[in-house]
Coordinates of C-alpha atoms and ligand atoms in Angstrom, one line a residue:
M1 CA 20.0 17.5 -19.1
S2 CA 20.7 14.1 -19.9
D3 CA 22.2 13.3 -16.6
F4 CA 20.3 13.1 -13.0
A5 CA 23.3 14.6 -11.6
M6 CA 22.8 18.0 -12.8
H7 CA 19.5 18.6 -11.3
S8 CA 19.7 16.3 -8.3
N9 CA 22.2 16.2 -5.1
G10 CA 20.3 13.3 -4.0
S11 CA 20.5 10.8 -6.9
K12 CA 24.2 9.5 -6.0
G13 CA 25.2 10.5 -9.3
F14 CA 22.8 7.8 -11.3
S15 CA 22.9 8.9 -14.8
R16 CA 19.3 8.9 -16.3
R17 CA 20.2 6.7 -19.2
T18 CA 21.5 4.2 -17.6
F19 CA 19.3 4.5 -15.2
I20 CA 16.1 4.4 -17.7
A21 CA 17.9 1.3 -19.8
G22 CA 17.9 -0.9 -16.2
T23 CA 14.9 -0.1 -14.5
G24 CA 11.2 -0.9 -14.7
S25 CA 10.2 -2.4 -18.0
I26 CA 10.5 -3.6 -21.6
L27 CA 8.9 0.2 -22.2
G28 CA 12.1 1.8 -20.4
V29 CA 14.3 -0.1 -22.5
A30 CA 12.3 1.2 -25.2
A31 CA 12.3 4.5 -24.5
V32 CA 16.0 4.7 -24.2
A33 CA 16.6 3.3 -27.9
G34 CA 14.3 5.6 -29.4
R35 CA 15.5 9.0 -27.1
A36 CA 19.6 8.8 -27.2
S37 CA 19.9 12.6 -26.9
A38 CA 16.5 13.7 -26.2
A39 CA 16.0 15.8 -23.2
Q40 CA 13.0 13.9 -22.0
P41 CA 12.5 10.2 -22.4
T42 CA 9.3 8.9 -24.3
A43 CA 7.9 5.2 -23.3
A44 CA 7.3 3.7 -27.1
P45 CA 4.8 1.3 -26.6
S46 CA 6.0 -2.6 -25.4
A47 CA 5.1 -5.8 -27.1
A48 CA 2.6 -6.2 -24.2
S49 CA 1.0 -3.2 -23.7
I50 CA -2.6 -2.9 -25.3
P51 CA -2.7 -1.7 -28.8
A52 CA -5.6 1.5 -29.5
G53 CA -9.0 0.3 -30.5
A54 CA -8.5 -2.8 -29.3
H55 CA -11.5 -4.5 -27.5
V56 CA -10.9 -7.1 -24.7
P57 CA -13.5 -9.5 -22.7
A58 CA -12.3 -7.7 -18.9
L59 CA -10.7 -4.8 -18.1
V60 CA -8.8 -4.6 -14.7
I61 CA -7.6 -0.9 -13.9
G62 CA -5.0 -1.7 -11.3
T63 CA -2.6 -4.7 -10.2
G64 CA -3.2 -4.3 -6.8
Y65 CA -4.8 -6.8 -4.5
G66 CA -8.3 -6.9 -5.4
G67 CA -6.7 -6.4 -9.8
S68 CA -4.7 -9.4 -9.0
V69 CA -7.5 -11.5 -7.5
A70 CA -10.2 -10.7 -10.2
A71 CA -7.6 -11.1 -13.2
L72 CA -6.3 -14.6 -11.5
R73 CA -9.6 -15.9 -11.0
L74 CA -11.4 -14.3 -14.7
A75 CA -8.4 -16.0 -16.5
Q76 CA -9.2 -19.4 -14.5
A77 CA -12.2 -18.8 -15.5
G78 CA -11.6 -18.8 -19.2
V79 CA -12.1 -15.0 -19.3
D80 CA -9.1 -13.5 -21.3
V81 CA -8.2 -9.9 -19.2
H82 CA -6.4 -7.0 -19.9
M83 CA -4.6 -5.3 -16.5
I84 CA -3.7 -1.6 -16.9
E85 CA -1.5 -0.2 -14.5
M86 CA 0.1 3.3 -14.1
G87 CA 3.0 2.5 -12.1
M88 CA 6.1 1.0 -13.6
S89 CA 6.5 -2.9 -14.0
W90 CA 9.3 -3.6 -11.5
D91 CA 10.6 -6.7 -13.1
T92 CA 15.0 -5.2 -14.3
P93 CA 17.5 -4.1 -11.9
G94 CA 19.0 -0.5 -12.4
P95 CA 22.7 -0.1 -12.9
D96 CA 23.3 -0.6 -9.3
G97 CA 22.2 -4.1 -9.9
K98 CA 19.0 -3.8 -7.7
I99 CA 15.3 -3.5 -8.7
F100 CA 14.5 -1.2 -5.5
A101 CA 16.7 1.4 -3.8
N102 CA 16.9 1.3 0.1
T103 CA 15.1 2.8 2.5
T104 CA 18.4 4.7 3.7
S105 CA 19.4 5.9 0.4
P106 CA 16.5 7.1 -1.4
D107 CA 16.6 7.6 -5.2
A108 CA 15.0 8.3 -8.5
R109 CA 12.7 5.0 -7.8
S110 CA 12.1 5.8 -4.7
F111 CA 9.0 8.7 -5.2
W112 CA 5.9 9.2 -7.7
L113 CA 6.6 12.1 -9.5
R114 CA 8.5 14.3 -6.9
T115 CA 11.7 16.2 -6.7
K116 CA 12.1 15.9 -3.2
T117 CA 11.6 12.5 -1.0
K118 CA 8.1 13.0 1.8
Q119 CA 9.3 10.3 4.1
P120 CA 6.5 9.3 6.5
L121 CA 9.5 9.6 9.1
S122 CA 10.4 13.5 8.2
N123 CA 13.2 14.3 10.8
F124 CA 15.3 12.4 13.0
L125 CA 16.5 14.2 16.3
G126 CA 14.6 16.7 14.7
F127 CA 16.5 17.6 11.8
P128 CA 14.6 17.4 8.5
I129 CA 15.8 14.4 6.8
D130 CA 14.0 14.9 3.1
R131 CA 16.4 15.4 0.3
D132 CA 16.1 15.8 -3.4
I133 CA 15.4 13.5 -5.7
P134 CA 15.2 13.4 -9.6
K135 CA 11.4 13.6 -11.1
Y136 CA 10.4 10.0 -12.3
T137 CA 7.6 7.2 -12.1
G138 CA 9.2 6.0 -8.9
I139 CA 7.4 3.4 -6.2
L140 CA 6.2 5.3 -3.6
D141 CA 3.4 7.7 -4.1
A142 CA 3.1 10.2 -1.0
E143 CA -0.6 12.0 -2.2
E144 CA -1.5 15.0 -0.9
F145 CA -4.9 16.0 -0.1
A146 CA -5.6 19.4 2.1
G147 CA -5.4 17.2 5.7
I148 CA -3.4 14.4 4.9
T149 CA -0.8 12.7 2.7
V150 CA -2.4 9.1 1.5
Y151 CA 0.7 6.5 0.7
Q152 CA 0.2 4.2 -2.1
G153 CA 2.3 2.1 -4.3
R154 CA 2.8 2.6 -7.8
G155 CA 3.6 -0.4 -10.0
V156 CA 3.0 -3.9 -10.9
G157 CA 1.7 -5.2 -7.4
G158 CA 0.4 -2.1 -6.7
G159 CA 0.8 -1.4 -2.6
S160 CA 2.3 -5.0 -2.2
L161 CA 5.4 -3.3 -3.5
V162 CA 5.6 -1.2 -0.7
N163 CA 4.1 -2.5 2.2
G164 CA 4.9 -3.8 5.8
G165 CA 3.9 -7.2 4.8
M166 CA 2.2 -7.4 7.8
A167 CA -0.7 -9.8 7.0
V168 CA -3.5 -9.7 9.8
T169 CA -6.9 -11.1 9.5
P170 CA -9.0 -9.7 12.1
K171 CA -10.5 -10.8 14.9
R172 CA -13.7 -13.0 14.1
E173 CA -15.6 -10.5 16.7
N174 CA -14.5 -7.3 15.0
F175 CA -15.6 -8.5 11.7
G176 CA -19.3 -7.5 12.0
A177 CA -18.3 -3.9 12.4
I178 CA -15.8 -4.3 9.5
L179 CA -17.8 -5.5 6.8
P180 CA -21.9 -5.6 8.3
S181 CA -23.4 -6.8 4.7
V182 CA -21.1 -10.1 4.7
D183 CA -21.7 -13.4 5.9
A184 CA -18.8 -13.7 8.6
D185 CA -18.9 -17.9 8.7
E186 CA -18.1 -17.7 4.7
M187 CA -15.1 -15.1 5.4
Y188 CA -13.4 -17.2 8.2
N189 CA -14.3 -20.8 6.4
T190 CA -13.5 -20.2 2.7
Y191 CA -12.0 -16.6 1.9
Y192 CA -9.8 -15.4 4.3
P193 CA -8.1 -19.1 4.3
R194 CA -8.5 -18.6 0.8
A195 CA -6.6 -15.6 0.7
N196 CA -4.1 -16.4 3.5
A197 CA -2.5 -19.6 1.1
G198 CA -2.6 -17.0 -1.8
L199 CA -0.6 -14.6 -0.2
G200 CA 1.8 -17.3 1.5
A201 CA 1.3 -15.5 5.0
A202 CA 3.3 -17.3 7.8
T203 CA 3.6 -16.4 11.3
I204 CA 7.5 -16.4 12.7
D205 CA 9.5 -18.9 13.8
P206 CA 8.8 -18.6 17.9
A207 CA 12.3 -20.2 18.7
W208 CA 13.9 -17.7 16.0
F209 CA 12.3 -14.5 17.2
E210 CA 13.4 -15.3 21.1
S211 CA 17.0 -15.7 20.1
T212 CA 17.4 -13.4 17.1
A213 CA 19.4 -9.8 17.4
C214 CA 17.2 -8.9 14.7
Y215 CA 13.8 -8.6 16.6
Q216 CA 15.4 -7.2 19.5
Y217 CA 13.1 -4.1 19.1
A218 CA 9.9 -6.4 19.0
R219 CA 10.8 -8.4 22.2
V220 CA 11.4 -4.8 24.0
G221 CA 7.8 -4.0 22.9
R222 CA 6.4 -7.1 24.1
K223 CA 8.4 -7.2 27.4
H224 CA 6.9 -2.9 27.5
A225 CA 3.9 -4.0 26.8
Q226 CA 3.1 -6.7 28.9
R227 CA 4.3 -5.3 31.9
A228 CA 1.9 -2.7 31.3
G229 CA -1.2 -5.4 31.0
F230 CA -1.7 -5.3 27.4
P231 CA -1.3 -8.4 25.0
F232 CA 1.3 -8.6 22.9
V233 CA 0.2 -10.8 19.0
F234 CA 2.3 -12.1 16.7
V235 CA 1.3 -11.5 13.7
P236 CA 1.5 -13.7 10.2
T237 CA 3.6 -11.5 7.2
V238 CA 4.4 -12.4 3.8
Y239 CA 8.2 -12.1 4.3
D240 CA 10.0 -15.9 3.4
W241 CA 10.9 -16.7 6.8
D242 CA 13.2 -18.9 5.8
Y243 CA 14.9 -16.4 3.7
M244 CA 15.5 -14.0 6.4
K245 CA 16.8 -16.7 8.6
Q246 CA 19.3 -17.0 5.8
E247 CA 20.0 -13.3 5.9
A248 CA 21.0 -13.4 9.4
A249 CA 23.3 -16.0 8.8
G250 CA 24.8 -14.2 6.0
V251 CA 24.5 -16.7 3.4
V252 CA 22.1 -14.8 0.9
P253 CA 22.2 -11.1 0.0
K254 CA 19.9 -9.1 2.6
S255 CA 16.8 -7.4 2.3
A256 CA 15.0 -7.0 5.5
L257 CA 17.8 -7.3 7.3
A258 CA 19.5 -4.5 5.1
G259 CA 16.5 -2.1 5.6
E260 CA 14.2 -2.6 2.2
I261 CA 11.1 -2.2 2.6
L262 CA 9.5 1.7 1.7
Y263 CA 10.9 1.5 -1.7
G264 CA 10.7 -2.1 -2.7
N265 CA 12.0 -5.6 -1.4
N266 CA 14.8 -6.9 -3.9
Y267 CA 14.8 -10.4 -1.8
G268 CA 12.4 -12.3 0.4
K269 CA 8.9 -10.6 0.0
K270 CA 6.1 -12.4 -0.8
S271 CA 4.9 -9.4 -3.0
L272 CA 2.1 -10.1 -5.3
Q273 CA 4.6 -10.1 -8.4
K274 CA 5.7 -13.5 -6.0
T275 CA 2.3 -14.9 -5.7
Y276 CA -0.7 -13.8 -7.3
L277 CA 0.8 -12.3 -10.6
A278 CA 2.7 -14.9 -10.7
R279 CA 0.1 -17.2 -11.1
I280 CA -2.2 -14.9 -13.5
K281 CA 1.4 -15.5 -15.8
E282 CA 0.4 -18.9 -16.2
T283 CA -2.9 -18.9 -16.8
G284 CA -1.7 -17.2 -20.6
R285 CA -4.4 -15.1 -20.4
V286 CA -3.5 -12.0 -19.1
T287 CA -1.5 -9.3 -20.8
I288 CA -0.4 -6.3 -18.4
S289 CA 0.1 -2.8 -19.8
A290 CA 2.4 -0.8 -17.1
L291 CA 2.9 3.1 -17.2
H292 CA -0.5 3.4 -18.4
K293 CA -3.4 5.2 -16.5
V294 CA -7.2 4.8 -17.3
T295 CA -8.7 8.7 -17.1
S296 CA -11.9 7.5 -18.3
V297 CA -14.9 4.7 -18.4
S298 CA -18.1 4.8 -20.4
P299 CA -21.2 3.0 -22.2
A300 CA -20.0 1.9 -25.7
A301 CA -22.9 2.6 -28.3
G302 CA -22.7 -1.0 -29.0
G303 CA -23.2 -2.4 -25.6
G304 CA -19.8 -2.5 -23.0
Y305 CA -17.9 0.6 -22.5
T306 CA -15.2 2.5 -23.7
V307 CA -11.8 3.0 -21.8
T308 CA -9.3 5.8 -22.1
I309 CA -6.0 5.5 -21.2
D310 CA -3.2 7.6 -21.3
Q311 CA 0.5 5.9 -21.9
L312 CA 3.2 7.7 -19.5
D313 CA 6.6 8.3 -20.0
T314 CA 8.9 8.0 -16.7
T315 CA 8.1 11.9 -16.3
G316 CA 4.9 11.1 -15.8
A317 CA 4.0 12.6 -19.4
T318 CA 1.4 11.4 -21.5
T319 CA 2.6 9.8 -25.3
L320 CA -0.3 8.4 -26.3
T321 CA -3.7 7.9 -25.6
K322 CA -5.7 5.2 -26.7
T323 CA -9.2 4.2 -26.5
V324 CA -10.1 0.4 -26.1
T325 CA -13.3 -1.1 -25.8
A326 CA -14.3 -3.8 -22.8
D327 CA -17.3 -5.9 -21.9
K328 CA -16.5 -5.8 -18.0
V329 CA -14.8 -3.3 -16.4
F330 CA -13.3 -3.8 -13.0
F331 CA -12.3 -0.9 -10.7
A332 CA -9.0 -1.9 -8.7
A333 CA -7.2 1.1 -8.8
G334 CA -7.1 1.2 -4.8
S335 CA -9.6 3.1 -2.5
V336 CA -8.3 6.3 -3.5
G337 CA -7.8 5.8 -7.1
T338 CA -11.2 4.0 -7.5
S339 CA -12.7 7.0 -5.7
K340 CA -11.0 9.2 -8.1
L341 CA -11.8 7.9 -11.0
L342 CA -15.8 7.1 -10.4
V343 CA -16.6 10.7 -8.6
R344 CA -15.0 12.1 -11.4
L345 CA -16.5 10.2 -14.2
K346 CA -20.1 11.0 -12.1
A347 CA -19.4 14.7 -12.2
T348 CA -18.1 15.0 -16.0
G349 CA -21.2 13.1 -17.4
A350 CA -19.2 10.1 -18.5
L351 CA -21.3 7.6 -15.9
P352 CA -24.0 9.9 -14.7
N353 CA -26.3 7.0 -13.1
L354 CA -23.4 6.3 -10.7
N355 CA -25.2 7.2 -7.2
A356 CA -24.8 9.4 -4.7
E357 CA -22.9 7.2 -2.5
I358 CA -19.7 7.5 -4.9
G359 CA -17.0 9.2 -3.1
Q360 CA -18.7 8.5 0.4
G361 CA -17.5 6.5 3.7
W362 CA -13.7 6.9 3.2
G363 CA -11.6 6.3 6.5
D364 CA -7.7 6.3 7.5
N365 CA -8.2 3.0 9.1
G366 CA -7.2 5.2 12.2
N367 CA -3.4 5.3 11.7
V368 CA -1.1 7.2 13.7
M369 CA 2.9 6.7 14.5
C370 CA 4.7 7.2 17.5
G371 CA 8.1 6.8 19.2
R372 CA 8.7 6.4 22.9
A373 CA 12.5 6.6 23.5
N374 CA 13.7 3.9 25.9
H375 CA 16.4 4.1 29.0
M376 CA 20.0 3.2 27.5
W377 CA 19.9 0.1 29.5
D378 CA 17.1 -1.4 27.2
P379 CA 18.5 -0.7 23.5
T380 CA 16.1 -1.8 21.2
G381 CA 19.2 -3.2 18.6
S382 CA 21.1 -1.7 15.6
L383 CA 20.4 -4.2 13.6
Q384 CA 16.5 -4.4 13.1
A385 CA 14.4 -6.5 10.3
S386 CA 12.3 -4.5 8.1
I387 CA 9.6 -6.6 8.6
P388 CA 7.2 -5.9 11.9
T389 CA 5.7 -9.4 13.4
G390 CA 3.6 -8.6 16.5
G391 CA 1.1 -6.0 17.8
I392 CA -0.6 -4.9 21.0
D393 CA -3.7 -5.4 21.1
N394 CA -5.9 -2.8 23.0
W395 CA -9.0 -2.7 20.6
N396 CA -11.9 -3.4 22.3
A397 CA -10.8 -1.8 25.5
G398 CA -9.1 1.4 23.9
G399 CA -9.6 1.5 20.4
A400 CA -6.1 0.9 19.3
F401 CA -4.1 -1.8 17.6
A402 CA -0.6 -0.9 17.6
E403 CA 2.2 -2.8 15.2
V404 CA 5.4 -2.4 16.7
A405 CA 7.4 -1.4 14.2
P406 CA 11.4 -0.9 13.0
L407 CA 13.1 1.9 12.7
P408 CA 16.0 0.5 11.0
T409 CA 18.6 3.2 11.0
G410 CA 22.0 1.0 11.4
I411 CA 22.3 2.2 14.7
E412 CA 21.5 1.9 18.0
T413 CA 18.1 4.7 18.6
Y414 CA 17.2 3.4 21.8
A415 CA 13.6 4.2 20.5
S416 CA 10.5 2.0 20.1
F417 CA 8.2 3.6 17.5
Y418 CA 4.5 2.1 16.5
L419 CA 1.9 2.5 13.9
S420 CA -1.5 2.4 15.4
I421 CA -4.4 1.5 14.0
T422 CA -7.8 2.8 15.9
K423 CA -11.2 3.0 15.7
N424 CA -11.1 6.5 14.6
P425 CA -15.2 6.9 13.6
N426 CA -14.5 10.1 11.1
R427 CA -15.0 10.0 7.6
A428 CA -14.4 11.5 4.6
R429 CA -15.6 12.4 1.3
F430 CA -14.4 12.7 -2.1
S431 CA -15.6 15.5 -4.3
W432 CA -15.2 17.1 -8.2
N433 CA -14.1 20.8 -8.2
A434 CA -15.0 21.4 -11.8
A435 CA -12.8 24.7 -11.3
T436 CA -9.7 22.9 -10.5
G437 CA -10.3 19.9 -12.5
K438 CA -9.7 17.9 -9.4
V439 CA -10.9 15.7 -7.1
E440 CA -11.0 16.7 -3.3
L441 CA -10.8 14.8 -0.1
N442 CA -12.2 16.6 3.0
W443 CA -10.8 15.3 5.8
Q444 CA -9.3 17.4 8.6
A445 CA -5.9 17.3 10.1
A446 CA -7.8 17.5 13.4
W447 CA -10.2 14.2 13.0
K448 CA -6.8 12.5 13.8
Q449 CA -7.2 13.3 17.9
P450 CA -9.6 10.3 18.4
S451 CA -6.8 8.1 16.8
I452 CA -4.1 10.1 19.3
D453 CA -6.5 9.4 22.2
M454 CA -6.7 5.8 21.5
A455 CA -3.2 5.5 21.0
K456 CA -2.7 7.3 24.4
T457 CA -4.4 4.5 26.2
I458 CA -1.6 2.1 25.2
F459 CA 1.5 4.3 25.3
D460 CA 0.7 6.9 28.5
K461 CA 0.4 3.3 30.4
I462 CA 3.7 2.2 28.7
N463 CA 5.2 5.4 29.7
A464 CA 4.4 5.6 33.1
K465 CA 4.9 2.0 33.8
E466 CA 8.7 2.1 32.2
G467 CA 9.5 5.8 33.7
T468 CA 9.8 6.9 29.6
I469 CA 8.6 9.6 27.7
Y470 CA 7.5 10.2 24.1
R471 CA 10.0 11.0 21.0
T472 CA 9.3 14.7 20.1
D473 CA 12.2 14.2 17.3
L474 CA 10.3 11.9 14.4
F475 CA 7.8 14.0 12.4
G476 CA 9.0 17.5 13.1
A477 CA 11.0 19.3 16.0
Y478 CA 9.0 18.7 19.1
K479 CA 6.0 17.1 17.4
I480 CA 5.0 13.4 19.2
W481 CA 2.3 11.8 16.8
G482 CA 3.0 11.4 13.0
D483 CA -0.9 12.0 12.6
H484 CA -0.9 13.8 9.1
L485 CA -0.9 10.2 7.1
T486 CA -2.5 7.3 6.5
Y487 CA -1.0 3.9 4.6
H488 CA -4.3 2.4 4.9
P489 CA -7.1 4.4 2.4
L490 CA -10.1 2.6 3.0
G491 CA -13.8 2.9 1.3
G492 CA -14.9 5.5 -1.2
A493 CA -17.1 3.2 -3.1
V494 CA -18.9 1.4 -0.4
L495 CA -19.9 -2.2 -0.4
T496 CA -23.7 -2.0 -0.6
K497 CA -24.2 1.7 -0.6
A498 CA -22.5 2.5 -3.9
T499 CA -22.1 -0.8 -5.4
D500 CA -24.5 -4.0 -4.5
N501 CA -23.3 -6.9 -2.1
Y502 CA -21.0 -8.3 -4.5
G503 CA -19.2 -4.9 -5.3
R504 CA -21.6 -4.3 -8.4
L505 CA -21.7 -0.6 -9.3
Y506 CA -25.5 0.7 -9.1
G507 CA -26.2 2.5 -12.3
Y508 CA -24.4 -0.1 -14.4
S509 CA -24.1 -3.3 -15.5
G510 CA -20.8 -5.0 -16.0
L511 CA -18.6 -2.2 -13.8
Y512 CA -17.5 -3.3 -10.4
V513 CA -15.5 -2.4 -7.8
I514 CA -12.9 -4.9 -6.3
D515 CA -10.5 -3.7 -3.9
G516 CA -10.3 -1.5 -1.0
A517 CA -12.7 1.4 -1.5
L518 CA -15.0 -1.1 -1.0
I519 CA -14.6 -1.1 2.7
P520 CA -16.1 1.3 4.9
G521 CA -13.1 3.0 6.5
N522 CA -11.5 0.9 8.9
T523 CA -10.6 -2.9 9.1
S524 CA -8.8 -2.7 12.7
V525 CA -6.0 -3.9 11.6
N526 CA -3.5 -3.8 8.6
P527 CA -6.1 -4.3 5.7
F528 CA -4.5 -6.3 2.4
V529 CA -5.8 -9.3 3.9
T530 CA -9.5 -8.3 4.0
I531 CA -8.9 -6.7 0.8
T532 CA -7.7 -9.7 -1.1
A533 CA -10.5 -12.3 1.0
L534 CA -13.5 -10.1 -0.2
A535 CA -12.2 -9.7 -3.7
E536 CA -11.9 -13.5 -3.6
R537 CA -15.6 -14.0 -2.5
N538 CA -17.2 -11.0 -4.9
I539 CA -15.0 -12.5 -7.9
E540 CA -16.1 -15.6 -7.3
K541 CA -19.9 -14.7 -7.0
I542 CA -19.4 -12.6 -10.0
I543 CA -18.3 -15.9 -12.2
A544 CA -20.4 -17.9 -11.3
T545 CA -24.1 -15.4 -11.9
D546 CA -22.6 -12.5 -14.4
L547 CA -20.4 -14.3 -17.1
Ligands
FAE1 P1 -3.9 -1.0 -4.1 O1 -2.7 -2.2 -3.8 O2 -3.2 0.2 -4.0 O3 -3.3 -1.2 -6.0 C1 -3.7 -0.1 -6.9 C2 -3.1 -0.2 -8.3 O4 -3.9 0.7 -9.2 C3 -1.9 0.7 -7.8 O5 -0.5 -0.3 -8.6 C4 -1.8 2.0 -8.9 O6 -0.5 2.3 -9.1 C5 -2.8 1.2 -9.7 N1 -4.1 2.9 -10.6 C6 -4.4 3.8 -9.4 N2 -5.0 4.5 -10.2 C7 -4.6 4.1 -11.9 C8 -5.2 4.5 -12.9 N3 -6.1 5.6 -13.2 N4 -4.9 3.9 -14.3 C9 -4.1 2.5 -13.7 N5 -3.4 2.0 -12.9 C10 -4.3 2.9 -11.7 O7 -4.9 -0.9 -3.9 N6 -1.3 -2.8 4.3 C11 -1.2 -4.2 5.3 O8 -2.0 -5.0 5.2 N7 -0.2 -4.7 5.8 C12 0.8 -4.0 5.7 O9 2.0 -3.9 6.5 C13 1.1 -3.0 5.5 N8 2.2 -2.2 5.1 C14 2.2 -0.4 4.7 C15 3.0 0.1 4.4 C16 2.7 1.1 3.2 C17 4.4 2.3 3.3 C18 2.0 1.3 2.6 C19 1.2 2.3 1.5 C20 0.8 0.7 2.7 C21 0.8 -0.6 3.8 N9 0.0 -1.2 3.8 C22 -0.4 -2.8 4.7 C23 -1.9 -0.8 3.2 C24 -2.0 -2.2 1.8 O10 -1.0 -2.2 1.1 C25 -3.0 -1.2 0.8 O11 -4.1 -1.3 1.9 C26 -3.4 -2.6 -0.4 O12 -2.4 -2.2 -1.1 C27 -4.6 -1.7 -1.0 O13 -5.2 -2.7 -1.9 P2 -5.7 -2.3 -3.7 O14 -6.1 -3.7 -4.0 O15 -7.0 -1.6 -2.8

């Protein structure tokens, strides 16, 4: 079984050997060299990967927003840092010449250890569109809990590899409800600007927005919003707008205009790989171990912490378990990753002094999706830029901010599509199930109802005004609401509850949380700018006082 085609009908004939040779990292290349005819590839250690027995001053778990900010600022302060990332490095093209798979043709690269895709839009015209793929350490994880599927990025760059790139700073008037213990003046004067500059956030050229075919869907979305009395607001993104203009002019390879997004953008998007992680590389003080997963952190006999790490191959199997020590450990594995680790380590006795707030206060940022069916005389366009650029703001009146999202199918769908962020008050808790050896989340499917009600404050009104109806074919047969998922997990180790006001974990000095787990469930808009800004604030304080 050395060929993907033998056990997949969705792989488009990828050969496993060529695929692994071409994709992901030095690890992948080494794996091929070492296993030519073996059934399962084994990832050999690359020169950069952390050696067993190593001692590092600072170890960062995860390479998303929080982890990248922490590593950059520590390195700039003269601290040597090692980052541990369970996903691949995503720096080498596959046999098709591209690093990332297209949204319209998912393959092995698309999903984290699944044999079938689990696309957020599961249906089209009522028909299921998921397909078989080879199991591989792909880029998008659709992690299933009892009541909700949580989508997350896997690889060096975390969520920045797969996300929509909407870089939204919450309205200042809403900030007090988002992070009540954090000084808003400091955030809006210093840390939000620092985060936005570091991320390269920029707003679309308004004149180009008005004229380009690829944002017709957004102009239709704006028209419908405004006719129903709602403000449409432009939001900055981290896409390179000059590049997108060149895509539209046909002079560079297409990415946003070729529907790339969920499984990575080959060009144009300023993921963390192009921003914070590029600057991290320049410091020369940070090494990154990809395909390495932290499984335990516990106090070391001589001070500091013992960290246990599984080295993975591209089937997800552990090929080596390493133990290292670190003076300081930063949990930046994302809201779900950090919460799962801390809950398990507390329950199983590795970190028993963590407090009872660990695992609490988790929310879905009120995510809910829906589509509307437009009239035949109101087309949204067959060419749709995959990067959303605006939203409908009804937060204060109705509890919903709806991003006007693309449906980049390449054909005219006469549909308008939206991801709403709502003021859903429900909060869930992670807990350890000793019988199954797993961390569970007690979110219940019915807890999305407030989100649906809030989204309806916008879309019922638009439908009434336009004489249109909801699409019922995108999330199943006759199902209006995409209420089974979130893209925006937040909380689980909340600021001032599980940690102090700067992310220092209660119970252990030298352990920090520095990612979306700190934020109590909702940011009123898309979250990565707030996660980045909070990390900038916290690491500045930690460097000044703890090192
Ligand atoms: P994150 O970026 O998830 O990074 C955590 C990293 O830790 C990941 O690379 C993991 O693989 C790694 N990891 C986890 N556990 C371990 C372990 N045990 N050992 C080693 N490594 C580990 O965390 N947000 C926006 O603001 N705008 C958008 O337009 C937007 N669109 C999105 C679209 C999609 C499809 C998705 C999935 C998310 C989107 N988001 C968006 C959310 C955003 O990407 C997310 O809030 C941030 O990435 C979270 O940042 P963190 O640093 O908390």
